[in-house]
PDB file of C-alpha atoms in Angstrom:
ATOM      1  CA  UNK A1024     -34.443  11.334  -9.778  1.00 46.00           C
ATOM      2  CA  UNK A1025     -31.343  10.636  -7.729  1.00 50.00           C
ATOM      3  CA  UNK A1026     -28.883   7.950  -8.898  1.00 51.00           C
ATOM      4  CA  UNK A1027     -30.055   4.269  -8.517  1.00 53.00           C
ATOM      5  CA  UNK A1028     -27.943   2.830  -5.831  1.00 55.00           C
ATOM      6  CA  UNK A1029     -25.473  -0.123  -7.756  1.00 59.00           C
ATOM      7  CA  UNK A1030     -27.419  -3.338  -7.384  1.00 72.00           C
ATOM      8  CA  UNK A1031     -26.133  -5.339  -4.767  1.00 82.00           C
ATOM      9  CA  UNK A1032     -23.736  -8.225  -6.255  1.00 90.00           C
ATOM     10  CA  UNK A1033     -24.946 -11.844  -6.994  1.00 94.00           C
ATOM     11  CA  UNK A1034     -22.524 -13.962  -4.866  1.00 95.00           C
ATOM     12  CA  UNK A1035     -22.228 -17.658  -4.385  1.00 96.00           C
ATOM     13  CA  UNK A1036     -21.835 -19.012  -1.000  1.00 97.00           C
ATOM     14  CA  UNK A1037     -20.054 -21.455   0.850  1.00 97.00           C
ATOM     15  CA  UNK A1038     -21.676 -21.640   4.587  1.00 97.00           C
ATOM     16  CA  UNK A1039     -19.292 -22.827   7.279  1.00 97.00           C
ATOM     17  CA  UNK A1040     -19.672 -25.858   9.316  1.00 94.00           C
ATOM     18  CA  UNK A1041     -20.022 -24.522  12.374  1.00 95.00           C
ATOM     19  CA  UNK A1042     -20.255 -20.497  13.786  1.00 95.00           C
ATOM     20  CA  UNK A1043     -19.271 -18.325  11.474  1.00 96.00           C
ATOM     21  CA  UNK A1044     -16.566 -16.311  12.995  1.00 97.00           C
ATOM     22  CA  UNK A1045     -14.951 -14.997   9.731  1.00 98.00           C
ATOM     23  CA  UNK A1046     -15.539 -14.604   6.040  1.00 98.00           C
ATOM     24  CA  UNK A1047     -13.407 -14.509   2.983  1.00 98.00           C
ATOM     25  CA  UNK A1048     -13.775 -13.143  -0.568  1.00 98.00           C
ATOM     26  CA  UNK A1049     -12.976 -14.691  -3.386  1.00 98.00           C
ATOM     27  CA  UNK A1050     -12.846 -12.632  -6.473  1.00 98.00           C
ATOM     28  CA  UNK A1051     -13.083 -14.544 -10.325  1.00 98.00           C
ATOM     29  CA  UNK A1052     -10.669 -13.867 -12.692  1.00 97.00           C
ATOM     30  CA  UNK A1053     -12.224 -11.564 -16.057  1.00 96.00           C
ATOM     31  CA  UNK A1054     -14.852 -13.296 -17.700  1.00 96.00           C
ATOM     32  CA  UNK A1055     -15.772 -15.906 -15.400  1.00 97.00           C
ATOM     33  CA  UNK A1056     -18.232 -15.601 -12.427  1.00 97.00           C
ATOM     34  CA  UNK A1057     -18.717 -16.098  -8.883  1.00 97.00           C
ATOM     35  CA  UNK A1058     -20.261 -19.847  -9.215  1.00 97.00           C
ATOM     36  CA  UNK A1059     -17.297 -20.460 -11.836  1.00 98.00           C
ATOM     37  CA  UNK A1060     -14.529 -19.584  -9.574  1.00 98.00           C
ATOM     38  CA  UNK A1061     -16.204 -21.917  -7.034  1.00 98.00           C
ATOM     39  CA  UNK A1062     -16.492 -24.913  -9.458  1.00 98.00           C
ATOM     40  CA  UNK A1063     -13.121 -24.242 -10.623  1.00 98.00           C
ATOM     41  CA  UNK A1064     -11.337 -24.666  -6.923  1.00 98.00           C
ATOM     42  CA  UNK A1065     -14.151 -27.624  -6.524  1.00 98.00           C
ATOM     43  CA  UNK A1066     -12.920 -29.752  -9.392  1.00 98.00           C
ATOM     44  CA  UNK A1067      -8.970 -29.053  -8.276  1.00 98.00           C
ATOM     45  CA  UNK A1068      -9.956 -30.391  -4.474  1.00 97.00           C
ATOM     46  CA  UNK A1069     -12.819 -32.753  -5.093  1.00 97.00           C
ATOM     47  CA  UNK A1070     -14.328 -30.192  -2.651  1.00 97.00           C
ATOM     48  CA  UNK A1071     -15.755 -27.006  -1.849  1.00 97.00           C
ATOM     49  CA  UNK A1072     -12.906 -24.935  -0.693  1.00 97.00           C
ATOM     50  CA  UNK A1073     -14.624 -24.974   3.564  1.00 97.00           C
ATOM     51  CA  UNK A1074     -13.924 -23.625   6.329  1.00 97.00           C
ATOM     52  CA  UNK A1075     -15.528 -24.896  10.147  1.00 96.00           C
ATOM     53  CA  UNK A1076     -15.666 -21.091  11.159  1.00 97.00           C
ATOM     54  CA  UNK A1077     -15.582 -19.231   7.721  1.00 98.00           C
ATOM     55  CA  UNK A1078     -18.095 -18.389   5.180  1.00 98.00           C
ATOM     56  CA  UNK A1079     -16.912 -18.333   1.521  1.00 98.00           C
ATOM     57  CA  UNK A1080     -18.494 -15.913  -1.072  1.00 98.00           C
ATOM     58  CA  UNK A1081     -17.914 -15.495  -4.521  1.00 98.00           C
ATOM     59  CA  UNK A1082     -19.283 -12.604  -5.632  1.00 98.00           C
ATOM     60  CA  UNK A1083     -19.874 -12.052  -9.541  1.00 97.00           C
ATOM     61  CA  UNK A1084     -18.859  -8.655 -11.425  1.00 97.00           C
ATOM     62  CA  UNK A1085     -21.425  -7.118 -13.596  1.00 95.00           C
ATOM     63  CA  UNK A1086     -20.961  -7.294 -17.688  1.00 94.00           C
ATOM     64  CA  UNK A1087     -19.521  -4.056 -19.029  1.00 93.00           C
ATOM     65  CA  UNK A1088     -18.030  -3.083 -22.207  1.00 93.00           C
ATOM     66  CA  UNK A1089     -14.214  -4.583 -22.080  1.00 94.00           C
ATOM     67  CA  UNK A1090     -11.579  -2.700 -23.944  1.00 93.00           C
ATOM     68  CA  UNK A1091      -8.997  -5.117 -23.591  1.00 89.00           C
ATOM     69  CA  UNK A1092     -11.847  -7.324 -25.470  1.00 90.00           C
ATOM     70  CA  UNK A1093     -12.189  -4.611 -28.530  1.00 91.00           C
ATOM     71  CA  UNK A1094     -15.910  -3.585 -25.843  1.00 92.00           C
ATOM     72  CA  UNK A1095     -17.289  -6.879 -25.993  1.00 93.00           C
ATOM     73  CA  UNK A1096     -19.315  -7.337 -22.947  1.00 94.00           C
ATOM     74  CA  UNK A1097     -17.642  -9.732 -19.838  1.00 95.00           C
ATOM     75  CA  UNK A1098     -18.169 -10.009 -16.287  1.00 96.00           C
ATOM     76  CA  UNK A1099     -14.708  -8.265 -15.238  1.00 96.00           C
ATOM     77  CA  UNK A1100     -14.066  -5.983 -12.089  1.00 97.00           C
ATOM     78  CA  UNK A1101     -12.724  -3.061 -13.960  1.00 96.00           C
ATOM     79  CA  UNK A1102     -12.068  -2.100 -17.226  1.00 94.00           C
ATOM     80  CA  UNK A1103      -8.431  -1.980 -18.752  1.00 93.00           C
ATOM     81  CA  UNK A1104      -7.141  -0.743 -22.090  1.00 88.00           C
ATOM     82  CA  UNK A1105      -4.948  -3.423 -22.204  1.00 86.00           C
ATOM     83  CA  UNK A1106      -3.189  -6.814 -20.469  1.00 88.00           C
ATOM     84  CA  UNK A1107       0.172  -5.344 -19.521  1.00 89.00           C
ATOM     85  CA  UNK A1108       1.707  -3.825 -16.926  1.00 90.00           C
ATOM     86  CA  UNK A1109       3.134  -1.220 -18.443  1.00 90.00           C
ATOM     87  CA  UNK A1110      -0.428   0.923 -19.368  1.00 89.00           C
ATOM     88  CA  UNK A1111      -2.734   3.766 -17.203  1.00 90.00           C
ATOM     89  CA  UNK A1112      -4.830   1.949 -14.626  1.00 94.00           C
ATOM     90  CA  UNK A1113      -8.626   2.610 -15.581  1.00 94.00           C
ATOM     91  CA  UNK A1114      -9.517   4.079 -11.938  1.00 94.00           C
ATOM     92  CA  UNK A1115     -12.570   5.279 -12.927  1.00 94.00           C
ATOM     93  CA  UNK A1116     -13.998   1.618 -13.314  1.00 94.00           C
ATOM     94  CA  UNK A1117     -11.630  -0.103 -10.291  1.00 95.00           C
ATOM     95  CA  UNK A1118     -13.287   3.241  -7.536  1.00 95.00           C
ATOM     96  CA  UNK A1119     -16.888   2.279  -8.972  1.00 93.00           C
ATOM     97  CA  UNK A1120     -16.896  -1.753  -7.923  1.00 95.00           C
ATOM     98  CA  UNK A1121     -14.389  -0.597  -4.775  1.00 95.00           C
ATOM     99  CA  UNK A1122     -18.186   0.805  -3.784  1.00 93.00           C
ATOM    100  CA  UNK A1123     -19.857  -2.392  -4.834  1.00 94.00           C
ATOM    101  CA  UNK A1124     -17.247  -4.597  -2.841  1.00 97.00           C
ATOM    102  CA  UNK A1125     -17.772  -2.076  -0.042  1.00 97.00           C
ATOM    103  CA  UNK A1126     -21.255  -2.990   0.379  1.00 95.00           C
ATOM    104  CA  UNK A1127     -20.457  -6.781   0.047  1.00 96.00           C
ATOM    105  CA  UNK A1128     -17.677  -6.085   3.386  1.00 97.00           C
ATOM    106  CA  UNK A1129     -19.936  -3.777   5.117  1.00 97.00           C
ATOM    107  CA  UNK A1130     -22.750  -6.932   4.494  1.00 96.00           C
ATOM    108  CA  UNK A1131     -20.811  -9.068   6.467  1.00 97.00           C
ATOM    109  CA  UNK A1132     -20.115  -6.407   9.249  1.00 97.00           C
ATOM    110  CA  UNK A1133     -23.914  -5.925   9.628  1.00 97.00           C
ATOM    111  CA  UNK A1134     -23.823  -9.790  10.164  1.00 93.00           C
ATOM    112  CA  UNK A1135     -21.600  -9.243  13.260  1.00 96.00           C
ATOM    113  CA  UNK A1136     -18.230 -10.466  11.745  1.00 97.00           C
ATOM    114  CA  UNK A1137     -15.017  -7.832  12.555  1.00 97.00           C
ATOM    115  CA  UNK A1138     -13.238  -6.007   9.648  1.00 97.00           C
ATOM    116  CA  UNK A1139     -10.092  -7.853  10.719  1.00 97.00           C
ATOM    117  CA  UNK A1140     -11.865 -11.292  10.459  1.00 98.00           C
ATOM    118  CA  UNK A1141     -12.677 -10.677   7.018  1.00 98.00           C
ATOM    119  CA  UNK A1142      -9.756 -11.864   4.275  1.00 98.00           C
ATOM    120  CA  UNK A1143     -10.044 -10.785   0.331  1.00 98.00           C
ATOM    121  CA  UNK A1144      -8.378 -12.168  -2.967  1.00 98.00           C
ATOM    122  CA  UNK A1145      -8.553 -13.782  -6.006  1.00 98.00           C
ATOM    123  CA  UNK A1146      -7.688 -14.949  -9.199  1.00 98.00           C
ATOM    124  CA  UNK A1147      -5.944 -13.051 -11.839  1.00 98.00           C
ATOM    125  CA  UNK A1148      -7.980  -9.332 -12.413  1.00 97.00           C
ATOM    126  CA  UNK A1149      -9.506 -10.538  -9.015  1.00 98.00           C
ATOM    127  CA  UNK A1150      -6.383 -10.504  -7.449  1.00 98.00           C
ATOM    128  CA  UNK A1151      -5.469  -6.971  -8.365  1.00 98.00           C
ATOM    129  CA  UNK A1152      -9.176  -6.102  -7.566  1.00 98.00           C
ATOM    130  CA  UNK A1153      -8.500  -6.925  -4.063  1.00 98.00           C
ATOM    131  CA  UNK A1154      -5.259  -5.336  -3.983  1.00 98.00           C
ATOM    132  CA  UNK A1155      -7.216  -1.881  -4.802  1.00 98.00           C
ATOM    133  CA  UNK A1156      -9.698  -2.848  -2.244  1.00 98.00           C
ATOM    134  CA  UNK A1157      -7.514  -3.690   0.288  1.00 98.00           C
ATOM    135  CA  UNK A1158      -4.364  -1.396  -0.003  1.00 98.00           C
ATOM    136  CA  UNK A1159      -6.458   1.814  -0.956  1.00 97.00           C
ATOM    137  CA  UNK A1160      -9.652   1.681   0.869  1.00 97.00           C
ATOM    138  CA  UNK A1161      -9.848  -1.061   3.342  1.00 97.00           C
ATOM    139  CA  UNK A1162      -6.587  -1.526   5.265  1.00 97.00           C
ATOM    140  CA  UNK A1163      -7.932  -3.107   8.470  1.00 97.00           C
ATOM    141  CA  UNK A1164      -8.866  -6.092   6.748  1.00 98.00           C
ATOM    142  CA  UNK A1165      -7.083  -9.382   8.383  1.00 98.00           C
ATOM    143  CA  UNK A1166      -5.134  -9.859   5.030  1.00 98.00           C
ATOM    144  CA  UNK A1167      -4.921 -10.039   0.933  1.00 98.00           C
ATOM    145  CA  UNK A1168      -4.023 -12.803  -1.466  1.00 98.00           C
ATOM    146  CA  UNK A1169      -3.795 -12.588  -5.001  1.00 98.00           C
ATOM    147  CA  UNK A1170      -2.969 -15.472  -7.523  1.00 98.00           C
ATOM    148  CA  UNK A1171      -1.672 -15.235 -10.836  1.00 98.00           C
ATOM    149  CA  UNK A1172      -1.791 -11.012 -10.541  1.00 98.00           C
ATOM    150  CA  UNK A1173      -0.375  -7.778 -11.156  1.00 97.00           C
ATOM    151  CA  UNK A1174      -0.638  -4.206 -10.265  1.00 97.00           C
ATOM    152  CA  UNK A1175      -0.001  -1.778 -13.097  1.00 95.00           C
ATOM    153  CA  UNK A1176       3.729   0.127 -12.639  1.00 95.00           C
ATOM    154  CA  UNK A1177       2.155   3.227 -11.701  1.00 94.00           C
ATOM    155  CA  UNK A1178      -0.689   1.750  -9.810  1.00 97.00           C
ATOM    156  CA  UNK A1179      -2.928   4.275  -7.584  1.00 97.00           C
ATOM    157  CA  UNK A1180      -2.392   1.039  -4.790  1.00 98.00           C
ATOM    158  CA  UNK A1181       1.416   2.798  -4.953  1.00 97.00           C
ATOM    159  CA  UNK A1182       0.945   6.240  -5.146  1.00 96.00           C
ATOM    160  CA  UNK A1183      -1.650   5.934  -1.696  1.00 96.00           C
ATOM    161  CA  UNK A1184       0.974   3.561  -0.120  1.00 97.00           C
ATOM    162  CA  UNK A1185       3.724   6.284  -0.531  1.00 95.00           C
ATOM    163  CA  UNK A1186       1.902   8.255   1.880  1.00 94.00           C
ATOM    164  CA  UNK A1187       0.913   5.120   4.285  1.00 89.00           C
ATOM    165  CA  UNK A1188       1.789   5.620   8.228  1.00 86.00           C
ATOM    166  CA  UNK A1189      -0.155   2.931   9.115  1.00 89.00           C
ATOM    167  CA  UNK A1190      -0.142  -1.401   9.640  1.00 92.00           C
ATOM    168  CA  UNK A1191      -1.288  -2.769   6.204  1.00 97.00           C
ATOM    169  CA  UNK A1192      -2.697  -6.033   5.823  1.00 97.00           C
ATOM    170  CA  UNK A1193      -0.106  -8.861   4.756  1.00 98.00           C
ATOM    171  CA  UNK A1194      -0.456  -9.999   1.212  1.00 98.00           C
ATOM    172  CA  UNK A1195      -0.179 -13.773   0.143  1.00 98.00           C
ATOM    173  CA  UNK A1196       0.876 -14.185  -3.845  1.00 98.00           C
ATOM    174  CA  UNK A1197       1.016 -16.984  -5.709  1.00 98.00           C
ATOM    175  CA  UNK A1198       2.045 -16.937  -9.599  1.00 98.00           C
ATOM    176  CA  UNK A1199       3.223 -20.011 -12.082  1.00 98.00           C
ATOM    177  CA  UNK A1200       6.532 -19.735 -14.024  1.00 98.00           C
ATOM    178  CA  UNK A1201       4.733 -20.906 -16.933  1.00 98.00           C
ATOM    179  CA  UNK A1202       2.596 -18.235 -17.236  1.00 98.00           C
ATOM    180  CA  UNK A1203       1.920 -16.369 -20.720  1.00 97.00           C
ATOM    181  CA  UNK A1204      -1.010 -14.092 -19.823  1.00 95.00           C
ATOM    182  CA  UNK A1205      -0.041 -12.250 -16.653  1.00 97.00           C
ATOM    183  CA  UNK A1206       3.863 -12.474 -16.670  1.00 97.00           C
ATOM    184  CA  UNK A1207       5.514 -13.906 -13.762  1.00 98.00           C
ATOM    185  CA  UNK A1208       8.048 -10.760 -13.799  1.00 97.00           C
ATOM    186  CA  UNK A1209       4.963  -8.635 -13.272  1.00 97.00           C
ATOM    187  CA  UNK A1210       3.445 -10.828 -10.593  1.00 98.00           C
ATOM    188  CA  UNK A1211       7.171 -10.506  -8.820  1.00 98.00           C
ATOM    189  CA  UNK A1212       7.521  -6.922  -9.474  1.00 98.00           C
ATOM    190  CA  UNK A1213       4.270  -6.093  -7.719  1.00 98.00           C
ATOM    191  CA  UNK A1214       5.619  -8.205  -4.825  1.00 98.00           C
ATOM    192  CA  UNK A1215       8.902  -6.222  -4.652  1.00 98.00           C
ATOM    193  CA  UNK A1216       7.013  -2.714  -4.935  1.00 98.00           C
ATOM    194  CA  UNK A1217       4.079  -3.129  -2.176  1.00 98.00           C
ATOM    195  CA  UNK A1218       7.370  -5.027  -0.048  1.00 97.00           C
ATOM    196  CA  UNK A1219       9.026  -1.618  -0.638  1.00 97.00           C
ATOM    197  CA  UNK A1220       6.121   0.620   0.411  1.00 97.00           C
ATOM    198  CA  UNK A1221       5.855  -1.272   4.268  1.00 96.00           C
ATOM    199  CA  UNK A1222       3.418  -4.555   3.259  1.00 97.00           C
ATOM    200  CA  UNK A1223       4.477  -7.801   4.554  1.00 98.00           C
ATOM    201  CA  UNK A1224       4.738  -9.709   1.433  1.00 97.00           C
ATOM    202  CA  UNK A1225       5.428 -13.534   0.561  1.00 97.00           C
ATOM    203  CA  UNK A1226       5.625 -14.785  -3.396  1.00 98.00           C
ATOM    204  CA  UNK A1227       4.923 -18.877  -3.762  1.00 98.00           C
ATOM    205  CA  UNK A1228       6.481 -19.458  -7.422  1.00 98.00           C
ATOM    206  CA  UNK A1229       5.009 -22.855  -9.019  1.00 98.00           C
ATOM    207  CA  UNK A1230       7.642 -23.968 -11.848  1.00 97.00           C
ATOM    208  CA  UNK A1231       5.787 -24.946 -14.691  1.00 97.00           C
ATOM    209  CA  UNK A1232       2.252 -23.377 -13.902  1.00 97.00           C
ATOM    210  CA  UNK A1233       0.418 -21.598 -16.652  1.00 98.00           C
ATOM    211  CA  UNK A1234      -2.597 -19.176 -16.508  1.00 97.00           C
ATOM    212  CA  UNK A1235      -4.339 -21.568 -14.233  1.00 97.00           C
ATOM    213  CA  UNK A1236      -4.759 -22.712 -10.693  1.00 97.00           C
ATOM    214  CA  UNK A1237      -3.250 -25.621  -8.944  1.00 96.00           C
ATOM    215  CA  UNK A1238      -4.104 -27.995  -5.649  1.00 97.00           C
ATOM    216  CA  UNK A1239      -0.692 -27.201  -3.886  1.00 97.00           C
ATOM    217  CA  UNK A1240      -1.347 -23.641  -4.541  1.00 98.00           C
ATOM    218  CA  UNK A1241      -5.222 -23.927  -3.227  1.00 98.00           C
ATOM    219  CA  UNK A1242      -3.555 -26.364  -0.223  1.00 97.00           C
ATOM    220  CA  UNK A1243      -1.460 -23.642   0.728  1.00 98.00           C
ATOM    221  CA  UNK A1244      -3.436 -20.490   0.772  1.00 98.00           C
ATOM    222  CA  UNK A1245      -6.279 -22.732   2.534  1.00 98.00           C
ATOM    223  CA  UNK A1246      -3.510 -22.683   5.480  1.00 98.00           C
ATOM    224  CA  UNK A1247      -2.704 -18.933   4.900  1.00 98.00           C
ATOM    225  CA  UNK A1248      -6.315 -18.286   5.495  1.00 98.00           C
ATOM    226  CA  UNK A1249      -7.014 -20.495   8.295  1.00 97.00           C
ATOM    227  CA  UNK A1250      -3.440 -19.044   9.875  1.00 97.00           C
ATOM    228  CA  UNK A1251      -4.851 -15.488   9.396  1.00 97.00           C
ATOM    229  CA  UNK A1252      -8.358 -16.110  10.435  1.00 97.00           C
ATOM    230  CA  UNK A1253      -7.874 -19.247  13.508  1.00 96.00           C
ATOM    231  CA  UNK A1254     -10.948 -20.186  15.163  1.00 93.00           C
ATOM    232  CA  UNK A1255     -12.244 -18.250  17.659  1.00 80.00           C
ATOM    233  CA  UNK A1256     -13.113 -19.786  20.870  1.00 71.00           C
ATOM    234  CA  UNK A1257     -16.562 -19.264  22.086  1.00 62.00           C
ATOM    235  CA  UNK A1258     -16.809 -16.531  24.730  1.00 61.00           C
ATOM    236  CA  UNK A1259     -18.320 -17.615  28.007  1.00 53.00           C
ATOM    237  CA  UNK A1260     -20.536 -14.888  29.577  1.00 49.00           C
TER     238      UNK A1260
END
């Protein structure tokens, strides 16, 4: 018996308004899910986060044993020995859901939407999720954003960027001053090292902001996406 192919990822979706021209992933921080993430960013708008043209999907990361956790199960992208930035990336765990997320991208393909109309980011281990995604495997995507992240100091994203020729996608970060889980030093570092290595890069600092997401934050990269992926106009035959 051959290996089972990974069971596609339960997602939760927000359609857009009108044609759907683009899409955008959102990735939860650990421990939370798809339909979490999307409450979350509801109860900070008084919305869905929605788009006329783009269709929003949260996917949801299997359970697996979490070593940061002492192997408790949680619904996290990869698995990490610890939170710091200073520790051996687990790349066993981040190349496994890279294939997972692969099938989610090449899903929206198959529904007729370009690689560079596609955008990918998230929250926290989301965030650097995306970054591995984007920087290492996908780098014809329309763009990156990652919020409250990190990238470990000897991150595989660096090593494959070292020997980049090519136009990456531009990253948007956003990380609060305030917080005491993922350090704002390591959020800023990661900023200065994929700068370094040829990404266009921009850091929005929020004084004051834990662990957490904000509205001016959401505001902001809501006009980040809709500046990276503008409406199309409807081709005439």
């Amino acid at each position: 018996v051959g290996m089972a192919a990974p069971a596609a990822l339960q997602r939760s979706v927000v359609s857009p308004a009108g044609r759907h021209t683009a899409s955008l992933i959102f990735l939860h921080g650990s421990g939370d899910t798809g339909q979490g993430a999307r409450t979350w960013i509801k109860q900070i708008l008084n919305q869905d986060m929605a788009f006329q043209h783009i269709k929003v999907i949260y996917p949801t990361a299997p359970a697996r044993p979490y070593t940061a956790m002492k192997g408790a199960f949680s619904t996290v992208w990869f698995d990490r020995y610890k939170i710091s930035n200073d520790c051996s990336e687990h790349i066993e765990s981040i190349d496994s859901m890279c294939q997972g997320l692969t099938d989610l991208i090449n899903d929206e393909i198959k529904n007729g939407i370009a690689k560079n109309r596609i955008l990918i980011g998230g929250f926290s281990m989301g965030g650097g999720m995306a970054m591995h995604l984007a920087y290492r495997f996908h780098q014809d995507l329309a763009g990156v954003f990652a919020l409250s992240s990190f990238l470990d100091k000897d991150s595989a994203v660096y090593q494959v960027l070292k020997r980049n020729e090519g136009v990456l996608p531009e990253l948007f970060q956003c990380h609060g001053t305030a917080d005491e889980l993922v350090l704002y030093s390591w959020g800023e570092e990661t900023n200065r090292m994929l700068k370094s290595l040829g990404v266009s890069t921009s850091l929005h600092t929020f004084l004051g902001l834990h662990h957490e997401l904000n509205r001016a934050e959401i505001e902001k990269l809501k006009t980040w996406i809709v500046k990276k992926l503008p409406v199309e106009e409807a081709k005439t035959n």
